[in-house]
Short mmCIF file of C-alpha atoms and ligand atoms in Angstrom, two decimals:
data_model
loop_
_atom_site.label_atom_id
_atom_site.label_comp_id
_atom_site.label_asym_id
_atom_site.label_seq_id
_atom_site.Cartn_x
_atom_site.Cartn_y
_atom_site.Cartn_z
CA UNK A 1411 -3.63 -28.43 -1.46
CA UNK A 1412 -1.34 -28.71 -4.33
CA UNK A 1413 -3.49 -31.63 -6.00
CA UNK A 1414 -1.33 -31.98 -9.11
CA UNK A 1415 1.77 -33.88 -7.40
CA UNK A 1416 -1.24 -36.47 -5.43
CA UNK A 1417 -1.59 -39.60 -7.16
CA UNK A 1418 0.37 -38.30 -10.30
CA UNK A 1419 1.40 -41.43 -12.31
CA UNK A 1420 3.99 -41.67 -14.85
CA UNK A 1421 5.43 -44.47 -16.72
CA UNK A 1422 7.87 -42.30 -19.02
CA UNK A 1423 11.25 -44.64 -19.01
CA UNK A 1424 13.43 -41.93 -20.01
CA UNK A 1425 13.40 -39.92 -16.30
CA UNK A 1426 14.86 -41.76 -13.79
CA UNK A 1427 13.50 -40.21 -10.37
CA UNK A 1428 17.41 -41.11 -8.67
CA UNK A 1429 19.20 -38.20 -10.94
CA UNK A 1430 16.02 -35.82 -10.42
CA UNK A 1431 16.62 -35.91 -6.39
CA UNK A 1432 20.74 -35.91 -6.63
CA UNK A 1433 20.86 -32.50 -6.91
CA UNK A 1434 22.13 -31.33 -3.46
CA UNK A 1435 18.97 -29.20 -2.35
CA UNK A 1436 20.87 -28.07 1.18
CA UNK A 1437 22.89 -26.18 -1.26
CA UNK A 1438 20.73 -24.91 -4.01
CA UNK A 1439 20.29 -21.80 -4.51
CA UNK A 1440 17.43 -19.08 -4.30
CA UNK A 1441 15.94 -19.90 -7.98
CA UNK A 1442 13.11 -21.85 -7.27
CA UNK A 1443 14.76 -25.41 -7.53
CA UNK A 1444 12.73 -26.23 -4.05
CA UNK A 1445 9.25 -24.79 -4.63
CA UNK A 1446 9.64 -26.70 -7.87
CA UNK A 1447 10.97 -29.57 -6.39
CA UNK A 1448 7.85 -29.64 -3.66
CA UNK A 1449 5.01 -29.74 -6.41
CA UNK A 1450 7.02 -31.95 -9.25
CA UNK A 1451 5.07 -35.40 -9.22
CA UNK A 1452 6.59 -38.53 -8.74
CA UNK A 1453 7.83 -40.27 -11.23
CA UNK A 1454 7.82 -44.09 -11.46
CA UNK A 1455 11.04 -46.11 -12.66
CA UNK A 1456 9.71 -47.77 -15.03
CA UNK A 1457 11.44 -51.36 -15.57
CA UNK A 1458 10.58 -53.39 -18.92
CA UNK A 1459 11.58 -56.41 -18.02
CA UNK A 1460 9.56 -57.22 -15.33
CA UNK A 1461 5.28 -55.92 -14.71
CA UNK A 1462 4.24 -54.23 -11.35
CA UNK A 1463 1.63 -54.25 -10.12
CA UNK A 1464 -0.55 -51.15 -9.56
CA UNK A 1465 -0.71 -51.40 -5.63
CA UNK A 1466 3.07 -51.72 -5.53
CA UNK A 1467 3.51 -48.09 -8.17
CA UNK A 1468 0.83 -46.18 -5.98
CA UNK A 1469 2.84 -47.38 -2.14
CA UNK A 1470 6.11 -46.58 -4.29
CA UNK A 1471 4.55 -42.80 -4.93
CA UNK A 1472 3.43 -42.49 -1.84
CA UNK A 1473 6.82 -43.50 0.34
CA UNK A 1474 8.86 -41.46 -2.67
CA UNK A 1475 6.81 -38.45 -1.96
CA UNK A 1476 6.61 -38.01 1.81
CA UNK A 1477 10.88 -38.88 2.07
CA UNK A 1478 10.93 -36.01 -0.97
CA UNK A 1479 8.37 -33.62 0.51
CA UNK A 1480 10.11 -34.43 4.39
CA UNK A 1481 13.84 -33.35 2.52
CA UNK A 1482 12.49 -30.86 0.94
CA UNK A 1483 10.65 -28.80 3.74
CA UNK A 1484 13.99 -29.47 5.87
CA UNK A 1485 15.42 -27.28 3.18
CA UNK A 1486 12.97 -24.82 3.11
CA UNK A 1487 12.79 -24.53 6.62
CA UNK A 1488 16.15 -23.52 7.09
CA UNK A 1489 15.37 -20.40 3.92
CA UNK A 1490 13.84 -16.97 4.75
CA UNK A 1491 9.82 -17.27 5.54
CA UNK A 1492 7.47 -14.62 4.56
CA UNK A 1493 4.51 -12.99 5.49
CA UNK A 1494 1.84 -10.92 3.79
CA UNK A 1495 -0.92 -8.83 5.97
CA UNK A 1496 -3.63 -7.60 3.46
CA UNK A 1497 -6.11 -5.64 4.82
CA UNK A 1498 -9.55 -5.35 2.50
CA UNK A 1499 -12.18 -3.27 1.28
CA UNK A 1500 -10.38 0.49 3.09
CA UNK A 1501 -10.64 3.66 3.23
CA UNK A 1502 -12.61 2.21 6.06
CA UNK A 1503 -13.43 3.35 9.78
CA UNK A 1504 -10.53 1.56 10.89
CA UNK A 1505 -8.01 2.30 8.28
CA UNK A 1506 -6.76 5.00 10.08
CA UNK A 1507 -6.26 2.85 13.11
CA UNK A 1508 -4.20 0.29 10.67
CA UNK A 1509 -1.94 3.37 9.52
CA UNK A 1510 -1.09 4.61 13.10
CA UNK A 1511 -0.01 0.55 13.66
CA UNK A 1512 1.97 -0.50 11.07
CA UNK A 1513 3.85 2.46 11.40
CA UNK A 1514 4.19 2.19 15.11
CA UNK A 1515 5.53 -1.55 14.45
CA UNK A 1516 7.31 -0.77 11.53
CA UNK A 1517 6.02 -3.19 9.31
CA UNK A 1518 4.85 -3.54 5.53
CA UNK A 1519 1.47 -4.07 4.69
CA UNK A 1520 -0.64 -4.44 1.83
CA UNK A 1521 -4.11 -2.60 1.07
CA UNK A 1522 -6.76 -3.67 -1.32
CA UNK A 1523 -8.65 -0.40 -1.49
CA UNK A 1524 -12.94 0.28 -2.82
CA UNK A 1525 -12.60 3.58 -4.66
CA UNK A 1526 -16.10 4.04 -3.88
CA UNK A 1527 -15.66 4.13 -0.02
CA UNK A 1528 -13.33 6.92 -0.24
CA UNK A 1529 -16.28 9.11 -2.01
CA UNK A 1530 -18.43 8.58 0.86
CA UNK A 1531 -17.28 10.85 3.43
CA UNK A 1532 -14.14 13.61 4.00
CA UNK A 1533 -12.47 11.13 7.03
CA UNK A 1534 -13.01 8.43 4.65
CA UNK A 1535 -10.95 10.31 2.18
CA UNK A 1536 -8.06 11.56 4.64
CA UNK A 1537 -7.53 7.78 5.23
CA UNK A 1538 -7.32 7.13 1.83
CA UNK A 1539 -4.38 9.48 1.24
CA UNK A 1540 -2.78 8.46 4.75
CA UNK A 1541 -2.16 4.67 3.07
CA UNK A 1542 -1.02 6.29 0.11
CA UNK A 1543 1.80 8.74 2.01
CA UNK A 1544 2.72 5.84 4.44
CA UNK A 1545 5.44 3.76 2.76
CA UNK A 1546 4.96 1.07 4.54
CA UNK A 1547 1.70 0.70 2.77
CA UNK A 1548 1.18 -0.12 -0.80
CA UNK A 1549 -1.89 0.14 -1.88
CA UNK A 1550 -3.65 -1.93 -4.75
CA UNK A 1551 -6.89 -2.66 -7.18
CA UNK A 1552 -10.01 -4.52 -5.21
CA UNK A 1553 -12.44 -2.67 -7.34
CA UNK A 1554 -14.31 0.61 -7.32
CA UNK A 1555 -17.93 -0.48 -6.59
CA UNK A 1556 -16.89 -4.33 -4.84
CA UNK A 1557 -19.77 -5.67 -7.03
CA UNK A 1558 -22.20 -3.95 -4.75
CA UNK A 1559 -21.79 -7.31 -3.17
CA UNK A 1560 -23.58 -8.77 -5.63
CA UNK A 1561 -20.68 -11.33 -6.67
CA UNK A 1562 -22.30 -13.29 -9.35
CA UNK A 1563 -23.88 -10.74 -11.24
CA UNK A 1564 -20.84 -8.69 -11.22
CA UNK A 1565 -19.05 -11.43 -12.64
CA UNK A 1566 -21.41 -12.60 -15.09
CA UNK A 1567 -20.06 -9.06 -17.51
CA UNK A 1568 -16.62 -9.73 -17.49
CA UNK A 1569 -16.39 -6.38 -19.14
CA UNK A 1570 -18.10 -4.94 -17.14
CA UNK A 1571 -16.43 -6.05 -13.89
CA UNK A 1572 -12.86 -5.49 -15.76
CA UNK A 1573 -14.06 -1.21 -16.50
CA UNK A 1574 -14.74 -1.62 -12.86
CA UNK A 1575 -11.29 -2.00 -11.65
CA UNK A 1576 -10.01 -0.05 -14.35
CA UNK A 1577 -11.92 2.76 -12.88
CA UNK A 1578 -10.85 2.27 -9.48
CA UNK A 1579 -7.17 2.01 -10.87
CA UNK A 1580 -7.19 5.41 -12.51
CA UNK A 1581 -9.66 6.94 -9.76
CA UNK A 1582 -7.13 5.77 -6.71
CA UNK A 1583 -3.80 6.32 -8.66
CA UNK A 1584 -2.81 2.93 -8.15
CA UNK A 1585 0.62 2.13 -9.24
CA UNK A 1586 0.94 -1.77 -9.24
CA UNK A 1587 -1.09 -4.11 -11.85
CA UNK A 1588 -2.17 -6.29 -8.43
CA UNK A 1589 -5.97 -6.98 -7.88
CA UNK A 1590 -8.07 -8.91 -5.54
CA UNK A 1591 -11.06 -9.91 -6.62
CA UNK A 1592 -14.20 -9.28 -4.29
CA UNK A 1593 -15.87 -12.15 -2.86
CA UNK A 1594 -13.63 -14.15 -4.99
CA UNK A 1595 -10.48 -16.55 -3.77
CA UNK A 1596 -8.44 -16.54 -7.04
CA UNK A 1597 -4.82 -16.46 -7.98
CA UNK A 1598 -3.09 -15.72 -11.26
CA UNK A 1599 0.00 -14.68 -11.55
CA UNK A 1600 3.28 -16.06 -12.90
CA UNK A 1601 2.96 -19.83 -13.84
CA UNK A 1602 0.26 -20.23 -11.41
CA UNK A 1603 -3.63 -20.23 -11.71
CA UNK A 1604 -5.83 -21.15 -9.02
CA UNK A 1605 -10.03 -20.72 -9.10
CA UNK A 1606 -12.19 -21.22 -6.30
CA UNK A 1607 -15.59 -20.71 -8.39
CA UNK A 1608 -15.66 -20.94 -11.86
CA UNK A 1609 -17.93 -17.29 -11.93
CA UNK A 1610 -14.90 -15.11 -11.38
CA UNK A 1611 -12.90 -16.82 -13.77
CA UNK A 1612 -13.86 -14.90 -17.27
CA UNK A 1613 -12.60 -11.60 -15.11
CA UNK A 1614 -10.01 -12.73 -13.84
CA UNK A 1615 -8.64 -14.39 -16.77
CA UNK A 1616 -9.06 -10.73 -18.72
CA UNK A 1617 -7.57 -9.25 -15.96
CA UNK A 1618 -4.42 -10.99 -16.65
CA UNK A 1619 -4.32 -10.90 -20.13
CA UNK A 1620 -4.10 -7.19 -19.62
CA UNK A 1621 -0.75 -7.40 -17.45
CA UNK A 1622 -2.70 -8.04 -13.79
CA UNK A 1623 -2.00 -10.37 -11.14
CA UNK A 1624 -4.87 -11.37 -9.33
CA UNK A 1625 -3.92 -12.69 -5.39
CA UNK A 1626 -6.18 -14.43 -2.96
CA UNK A 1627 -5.29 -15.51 0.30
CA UNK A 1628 -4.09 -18.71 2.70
CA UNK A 1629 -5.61 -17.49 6.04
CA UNK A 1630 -8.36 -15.26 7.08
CA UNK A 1631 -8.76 -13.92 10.28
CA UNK A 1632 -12.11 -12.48 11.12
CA UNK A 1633 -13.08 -9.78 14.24
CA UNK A 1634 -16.41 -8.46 14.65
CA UNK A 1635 -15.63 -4.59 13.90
CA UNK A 1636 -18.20 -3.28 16.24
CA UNK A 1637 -17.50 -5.18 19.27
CA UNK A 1638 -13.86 -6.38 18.33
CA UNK A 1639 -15.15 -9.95 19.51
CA UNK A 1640 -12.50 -12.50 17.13
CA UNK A 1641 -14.38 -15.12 15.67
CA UNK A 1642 -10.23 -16.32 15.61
CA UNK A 1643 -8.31 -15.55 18.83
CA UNK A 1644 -5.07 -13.82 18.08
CA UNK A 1645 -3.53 -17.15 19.75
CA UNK A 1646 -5.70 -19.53 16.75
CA UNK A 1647 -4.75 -17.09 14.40
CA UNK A 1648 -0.72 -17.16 15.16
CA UNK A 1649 -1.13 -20.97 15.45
CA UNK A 1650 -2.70 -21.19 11.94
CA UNK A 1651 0.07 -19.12 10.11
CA UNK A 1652 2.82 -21.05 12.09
CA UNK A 1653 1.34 -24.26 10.64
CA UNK A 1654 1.23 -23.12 7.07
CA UNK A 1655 4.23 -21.92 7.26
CA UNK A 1656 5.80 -25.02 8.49
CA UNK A 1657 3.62 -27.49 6.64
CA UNK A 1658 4.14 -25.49 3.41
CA UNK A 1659 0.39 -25.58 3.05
CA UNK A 1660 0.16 -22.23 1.81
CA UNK A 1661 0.04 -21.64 -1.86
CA UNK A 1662 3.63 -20.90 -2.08
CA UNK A 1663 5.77 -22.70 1.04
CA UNK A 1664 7.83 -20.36 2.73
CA UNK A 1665 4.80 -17.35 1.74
CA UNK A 1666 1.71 -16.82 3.46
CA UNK A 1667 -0.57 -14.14 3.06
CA UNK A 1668 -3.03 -13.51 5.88
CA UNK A 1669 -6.59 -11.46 4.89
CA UNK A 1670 -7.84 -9.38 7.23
CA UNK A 1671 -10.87 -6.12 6.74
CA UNK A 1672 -9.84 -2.71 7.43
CA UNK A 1673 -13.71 -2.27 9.57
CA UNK A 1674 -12.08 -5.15 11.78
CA UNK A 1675 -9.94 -2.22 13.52
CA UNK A 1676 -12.42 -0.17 14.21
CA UNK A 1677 -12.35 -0.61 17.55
CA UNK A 1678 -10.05 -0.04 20.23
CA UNK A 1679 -9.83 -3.80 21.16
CA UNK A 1680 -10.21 -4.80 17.60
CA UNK A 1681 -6.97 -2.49 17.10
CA UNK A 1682 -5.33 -4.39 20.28
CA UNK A 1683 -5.71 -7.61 18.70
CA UNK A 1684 -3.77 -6.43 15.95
CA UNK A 1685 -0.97 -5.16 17.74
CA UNK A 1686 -0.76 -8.38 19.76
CA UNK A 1687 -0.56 -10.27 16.95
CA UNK A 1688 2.28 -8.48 15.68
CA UNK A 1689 4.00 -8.94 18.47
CA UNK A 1690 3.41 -12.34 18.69
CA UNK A 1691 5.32 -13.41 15.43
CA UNK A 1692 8.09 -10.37 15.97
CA UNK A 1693 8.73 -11.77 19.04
CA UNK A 1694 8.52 -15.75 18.37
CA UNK A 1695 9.10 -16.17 14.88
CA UNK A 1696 11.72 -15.17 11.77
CA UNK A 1697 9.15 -14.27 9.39
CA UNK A 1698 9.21 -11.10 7.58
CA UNK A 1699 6.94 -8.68 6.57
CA UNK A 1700 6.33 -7.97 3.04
CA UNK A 1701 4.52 -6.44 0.13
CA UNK A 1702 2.10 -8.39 -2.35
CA UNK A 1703 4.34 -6.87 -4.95
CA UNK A 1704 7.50 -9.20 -4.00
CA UNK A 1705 5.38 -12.12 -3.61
CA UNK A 1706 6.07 -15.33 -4.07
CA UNK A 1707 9.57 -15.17 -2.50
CA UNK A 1708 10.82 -18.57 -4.08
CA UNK A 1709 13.56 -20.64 -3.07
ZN1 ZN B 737 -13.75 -7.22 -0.19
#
């Protein structure tokens, strides 16, 4: 996933790859020096005296980088691992549902909220303003109108889509300067820009030059919100998020941020699955829950 450390050749003779790696990594401490460490590409020693072949450099990268990346995910492995349920497009039949669970399991969640769904009905409202007294909810910017659905023209007026979540900002009272973009998979925040489709990018770009940070997502899990059929059982889903987070496939290791739809819980199975699957990783795994506000965690 992180294509800029594959096949990354560098001849520079002034870094010598040894003194990069002697840094004892058990023992470094929460700054970073890992999640750096796992994207940095490989550097080749380069020798004057003597030519090497191309063949020999690219096996040379490749051994140097899977005994880094194994040392490295040792490391990580034995750090705190985080995980991020974001629930999209509420107030939705089924918010309410989400509410009652997350504060029966004590657990923080995150909530990309429509402004315009809350205008459509009084229970639709009431939901609204549950997320925003539950503290174990924080609720951020996914637009007021979600492009009507209608991605590409949406994003074709950047400033047009930008008033858009402006609006919904001031209409919902939203505290944090976090968006996700409808339809969209795109990350910018920090030192870190990611674009799934280059229509989205003009938005999202002017999103973050006005102080925004735009978050997409590693894993989706999908339920049919009528019948609460998963298209993912809650044992795939576990099973994916176990392997991200122990691959360090995700686009932070040690993060992982699973998207889910508030309409999802509208049933009472739907809302089962849910419960289940909290469970499941309270019960089997160290990970904690957090908010999209403390994200990345980086060690
Ligand atoms: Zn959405």
């Amino acid at each position: 996933m992180l294509t800029k450390v594959a096949g990354a050749v560098s001849t520079s003779p002034q870094i010598n790859p040894i003194t990069t790696d002697s840094v004892p990594i058990e023992t470094a401490l929460a700054n970073g020096v890992l999640t750096k460490r796992w994207r940095e590409p490989i550097i080749f020693p380069q020798d004057t005296s003597c030519t090497v072949g191309r063949d020999s450099i690219a096996r040379y990268i490749k051994a140097e980088q899977h005994r880094r990346r194994d040392s490295v995910r040792r490391a990580l492995d034995k750090r705190p691992k985080h995980i991020y349920f974001t629930f999209d497009d509420g107030p939705l039949i089924g918010s309410r549902a989400i509410d009652s669970i997350v504060t029966a399991k004590d657990i923080r969640v995150s909530a990309f909220l429509v402004g315009r769904h809350r205008k459509m009905s009084r229970a639709l409202n009431r939901a609204f303003e549950k997320y925003k007294e539950n503290s174990l909810i924080e609720c951020y910017n996914h637009s007021f109108s979600h492009a009507k659905n209608r991605f590409t023209t949406f994003y074709n007026n950047p400033i047009g889509a930008y008033d858009d979540f402006a609006k919904n900002e001031v209409d919902l009272g939203l505290r944090h300067k976090i968006v996700r973009m409808p339809g969209r998979n795109i990350w910018i925040y920090d030192d870190m820009r990611r674009v799934d489709l280059q229509s989205g990018a003009g938005t999202a770009d002017l999103l973050a030059t006005e102080g925004f940070k735009i978050f997409g997502w590693d894993v989706e899990w999908k339920i049919h919100g009528l019948t609460g059929k998963p298209i993912q059982s809650v044992d795939e889903i576990y099973t994916r998020l176990r392997n991200y987070m122990n691959n360090k496939s995700s686009m932070e290791p040690n993060n992982v941020v699973l998207l889910m739809h508030d309409d999802m819980f509208r049933s009472t199975h739907g809302q089962e699955l849910l419960t289940n699957l909290i469970d499941t990783l309270k019960q089997n795994t160290d990970f904690s829950f957090e908010f999209m506000s403390t994200y990345p965690h980086r060690y």
